[in-house]
């Protein structure tokens, strides 16, 4: 008996009659509740987004302040 190759593709896990990509797309469209990302994947992505946000916030705090809009003197505009 031959071993099946490990795959991350959801298309290979679904056994429909023809096995054609077009038919899988149609099946996926008709059964949206059966085609959801795994809990492990969603947790991993959530963690990655948290880390990315934390890094971005740290970069913003470490950066130097730039006076883009300097304070205006009202006397000059008269």
mmCIF file of the C-alpha atoms, coordinates in Angstrom:
data_MODEL
# 
_entry.id   MODEL 
# 
loop_
_atom_site.group_PDB 
_atom_site.id 
_atom_site.type_symbol 
_atom_site.label_atom_id 
_atom_site.label_alt_id 
_atom_site.label_comp_id 
_atom_site.label_asym_id 
_atom_site.label_entity_id 
_atom_site.label_seq_id 
_atom_site.pdbx_PDB_ins_code 
_atom_site.Cartn_x 
_atom_site.Cartn_y 
_atom_site.Cartn_z 
_atom_site.occupancy 
_atom_site.B_iso_or_equiv 
_atom_site.pdbx_formal_charge 
_atom_site.auth_seq_id 
_atom_site.auth_comp_id 
_atom_site.auth_asym_id 
_atom_site.auth_atom_id 
_atom_site.pdbx_PDB_model_num 
ATOM 1  C CA . UNK A 1 1  ? 0.000   0.000  0.000   1.00 0.00 ? 1  UNK A CA 1 
ATOM 2  C CA . UNK A 1 2  ? 1.408   3.382  -0.949  1.00 0.00 ? 2  UNK A CA 1 
ATOM 3  C CA . UNK A 1 3  ? 1.466   6.244  1.466   1.00 0.00 ? 3  UNK A CA 1 
ATOM 4  C CA . UNK A 1 4  ? -0.387  9.442  0.679   1.00 0.00 ? 4  UNK A CA 1 
ATOM 5  C CA . UNK A 1 5  ? 1.761   12.546 0.508   1.00 0.00 ? 5  UNK A CA 1 
ATOM 6  C CA . UNK A 1 6  ? 1.219   14.983 3.365   1.00 0.00 ? 6  UNK A CA 1 
ATOM 7  C CA . UNK A 1 7  ? -0.413  18.138 2.162   1.00 0.00 ? 7  UNK A CA 1 
ATOM 8  C CA . UNK A 1 8  ? -1.685  21.381 3.542   1.00 0.00 ? 8  UNK A CA 1 
ATOM 9  C CA . UNK A 1 9  ? -4.063  21.792 0.665   1.00 0.00 ? 9  UNK A CA 1 
ATOM 10 C CA . UNK A 1 10 ? -7.674  21.545 1.643   1.00 0.00 ? 10 UNK A CA 1 
ATOM 11 C CA . UNK A 1 11 ? -8.553  20.458 -1.889  1.00 0.00 ? 11 UNK A CA 1 
ATOM 12 C CA . UNK A 1 12 ? -6.837  17.106 -1.375  1.00 0.00 ? 12 UNK A CA 1 
ATOM 13 C CA . UNK A 1 13 ? -8.687  16.442 1.865   1.00 0.00 ? 13 UNK A CA 1 
ATOM 14 C CA . UNK A 1 14 ? -12.054 16.762 0.172   1.00 0.00 ? 14 UNK A CA 1 
ATOM 15 C CA . UNK A 1 15 ? -13.119 13.707 -1.766  1.00 0.00 ? 15 UNK A CA 1 
ATOM 16 C CA . UNK A 1 16 ? -15.743 14.559 -4.315  1.00 0.00 ? 16 UNK A CA 1 
ATOM 17 C CA . UNK A 1 17 ? -16.637 12.420 -7.260  1.00 0.00 ? 17 UNK A CA 1 
ATOM 18 C CA . UNK A 1 18 ? -14.595 13.956 -10.063 1.00 0.00 ? 18 UNK A CA 1 
ATOM 19 C CA . UNK A 1 19 ? -11.711 15.454 -8.116  1.00 0.00 ? 19 UNK A CA 1 
ATOM 20 C CA . UNK A 1 20 ? -11.463 18.334 -10.550 1.00 0.00 ? 20 UNK A CA 1 
ATOM 21 C CA . UNK A 1 21 ? -10.549 21.776 -9.267  1.00 0.00 ? 21 UNK A CA 1 
ATOM 22 C CA . UNK A 1 22 ? -13.666 23.350 -10.760 1.00 0.00 ? 22 UNK A CA 1 
ATOM 23 C CA . UNK A 1 23 ? -15.871 20.855 -8.936  1.00 0.00 ? 23 UNK A CA 1 
ATOM 24 C CA . UNK A 1 24 ? -14.026 21.498 -5.661  1.00 0.00 ? 24 UNK A CA 1 
ATOM 25 C CA . UNK A 1 25 ? -14.609 25.233 -6.070  1.00 0.00 ? 25 UNK A CA 1 
ATOM 26 C CA . UNK A 1 26 ? -18.300 24.593 -6.583  1.00 0.00 ? 26 UNK A CA 1 
ATOM 27 C CA . UNK A 1 27 ? -18.431 22.280 -3.541  1.00 0.00 ? 27 UNK A CA 1 
ATOM 28 C CA . UNK A 1 28 ? -16.643 24.901 -1.441  1.00 0.00 ? 28 UNK A CA 1 
ATOM 29 C CA . UNK A 1 29 ? -19.129 27.527 -2.550  1.00 0.00 ? 29 UNK A CA 1 
ATOM 30 C CA . UNK A 1 30 ? -22.075 25.281 -1.651  1.00 0.00 ? 30 UNK A CA 1 
ATOM 31 C CA . UNK A 1 31 ? -20.632 24.198 1.739   1.00 0.00 ? 31 UNK A CA 1 
ATOM 32 C CA . UNK A 1 32 ? -19.064 27.244 3.382   1.00 0.00 ? 32 UNK A CA 1 
ATOM 33 C CA . UNK A 1 33 ? -19.467 25.855 6.900   1.00 0.00 ? 33 UNK A CA 1 
ATOM 34 C CA . UNK A 1 34 ? -17.192 22.878 6.134   1.00 0.00 ? 34 UNK A CA 1 
ATOM 35 C CA . UNK A 1 35 ? -14.395 25.030 4.731   1.00 0.00 ? 35 UNK A CA 1 
ATOM 36 C CA . UNK A 1 36 ? -13.027 26.984 7.666   1.00 0.00 ? 36 UNK A CA 1 
ATOM 37 C CA . UNK A 1 37 ? -9.429  27.530 8.710   1.00 0.00 ? 37 UNK A CA 1 
ATOM 38 C CA . UNK A 1 38 ? -8.223  25.258 11.462  1.00 0.00 ? 38 UNK A CA 1 
ATOM 39 C CA . UNK A 1 39 ? -8.193  26.482 15.054  1.00 0.00 ? 39 UNK A CA 1 
ATOM 40 C CA . UNK A 1 40 ? -4.411  26.125 15.136  1.00 0.00 ? 40 UNK A CA 1 
ATOM 41 C CA . UNK A 1 41 ? -4.023  28.310 12.033  1.00 0.00 ? 41 UNK A CA 1 
ATOM 42 C CA . UNK A 1 42 ? -6.276  31.058 13.386  1.00 0.00 ? 42 UNK A CA 1 
ATOM 43 C CA . UNK A 1 43 ? -4.468  31.068 16.744  1.00 0.00 ? 43 UNK A CA 1 
ATOM 44 C CA . UNK A 1 44 ? -1.104  31.242 14.989  1.00 0.00 ? 44 UNK A CA 1 
ATOM 45 C CA . UNK A 1 45 ? -2.208  34.150 12.804  1.00 0.00 ? 45 UNK A CA 1 
ATOM 46 C CA . UNK A 1 46 ? -3.718  35.997 15.775  1.00 0.00 ? 46 UNK A CA 1 
ATOM 47 C CA . UNK A 1 47 ? -0.426  35.639 17.643  1.00 0.00 ? 47 UNK A CA 1 
ATOM 48 C CA . UNK A 1 48 ? 1.537   36.856 14.616  1.00 0.00 ? 48 UNK A CA 1 
ATOM 49 C CA . UNK A 1 49 ? -0.683  39.931 14.321  1.00 0.00 ? 49 UNK A CA 1 
ATOM 50 C CA . UNK A 1 50 ? -0.223  40.717 18.022  1.00 0.00 ? 50 UNK A CA 1 
ATOM 51 C CA . UNK A 1 51 ? 3.547   40.482 17.661  1.00 0.00 ? 51 UNK A CA 1 
ATOM 52 C CA . UNK A 1 52 ? 3.493   42.640 14.545  1.00 0.00 ? 52 UNK A CA 1 
ATOM 53 C CA . UNK A 1 53 ? 1.408   45.303 16.295  1.00 0.00 ? 53 UNK A CA 1 
ATOM 54 C CA . UNK A 1 54 ? 3.723   45.274 19.312  1.00 0.00 ? 54 UNK A CA 1 
ATOM 55 C CA . UNK A 1 55 ? 6.787   45.701 17.092  1.00 0.00 ? 55 UNK A CA 1 
ATOM 56 C CA . UNK A 1 56 ? 5.144   48.553 15.203  1.00 0.00 ? 56 UNK A CA 1 
ATOM 57 C CA . UNK A 1 57 ? 4.205   50.308 18.433  1.00 0.00 ? 57 UNK A CA 1 
ATOM 58 C CA . UNK A 1 58 ? 7.761   49.917 19.757  1.00 0.00 ? 58 UNK A CA 1 
ATOM 59 C CA . UNK A 1 59 ? 9.179   51.372 16.525  1.00 0.00 ? 59 UNK A CA 1 
ATOM 60 C CA . UNK A 1 60 ? 6.831   54.346 16.746  1.00 0.00 ? 60 UNK A CA 1 
ATOM 61 C CA . UNK A 1 61 ? 7.788   55.049 20.359  1.00 0.00 ? 61 UNK A CA 1 
ATOM 62 C CA . UNK A 1 62 ? 11.518  54.708 19.662  1.00 0.00 ? 62 UNK A CA 1 
ATOM 63 C CA . UNK A 1 63 ? 11.402  57.010 16.646  1.00 0.00 ? 63 UNK A CA 1 
ATOM 64 C CA . UNK A 1 64 ? 12.314  60.651 16.859  1.00 0.00 ? 64 UNK A CA 1 
ATOM 65 C CA . UNK A 1 65 ? 9.691   63.373 17.022  1.00 0.00 ? 65 UNK A CA 1 
ATOM 66 C CA . UNK A 1 66 ? 9.341   65.423 13.867  1.00 0.00 ? 66 UNK A CA 1 
ATOM 67 C CA . UNK A 1 67 ? 7.647   68.814 13.961  1.00 0.00 ? 67 UNK A CA 1 
ATOM 68 C CA . UNK A 1 68 ? 5.577   68.491 10.837  1.00 0.00 ? 68 UNK A CA 1 
ATOM 69 C CA . UNK A 1 69 ? 3.231   71.319 11.792  1.00 0.00 ? 69 UNK A CA 1 
ATOM 70 C CA . UNK A 1 70 ? 5.198   73.828 13.830  1.00 0.00 ? 70 UNK A CA 1 
ATOM 71 C CA . UNK A 1 71 ? 3.181   76.129 16.103  1.00 0.00 ? 71 UNK A CA 1 
ATOM 72 C CA . UNK A 1 72 ? 1.990   79.295 14.323  1.00 0.00 ? 72 UNK A CA 1 
ATOM 73 C CA . UNK A 1 73 ? 2.288   82.811 15.673  1.00 0.00 ? 73 UNK A CA 1 
ATOM 74 C CA . UNK A 1 74 ? -0.954  84.761 15.279  1.00 0.00 ? 74 UNK A CA 1 
ATOM 75 C CA . UNK A 1 75 ? 0.939   88.058 14.841  1.00 0.00 ? 75 UNK A CA 1 
ATOM 76 C CA . UNK A 1 76 ? 2.468   86.962 11.526  1.00 0.00 ? 76 UNK A CA 1 
ATOM 77 C CA . UNK A 1 77 ? -0.875  86.211 9.880   1.00 0.00 ? 77 UNK A CA 1 
ATOM 78 C CA . UNK A 1 78 ? -2.258  89.764 10.523  1.00 0.00 ? 78 UNK A CA 1 
# 
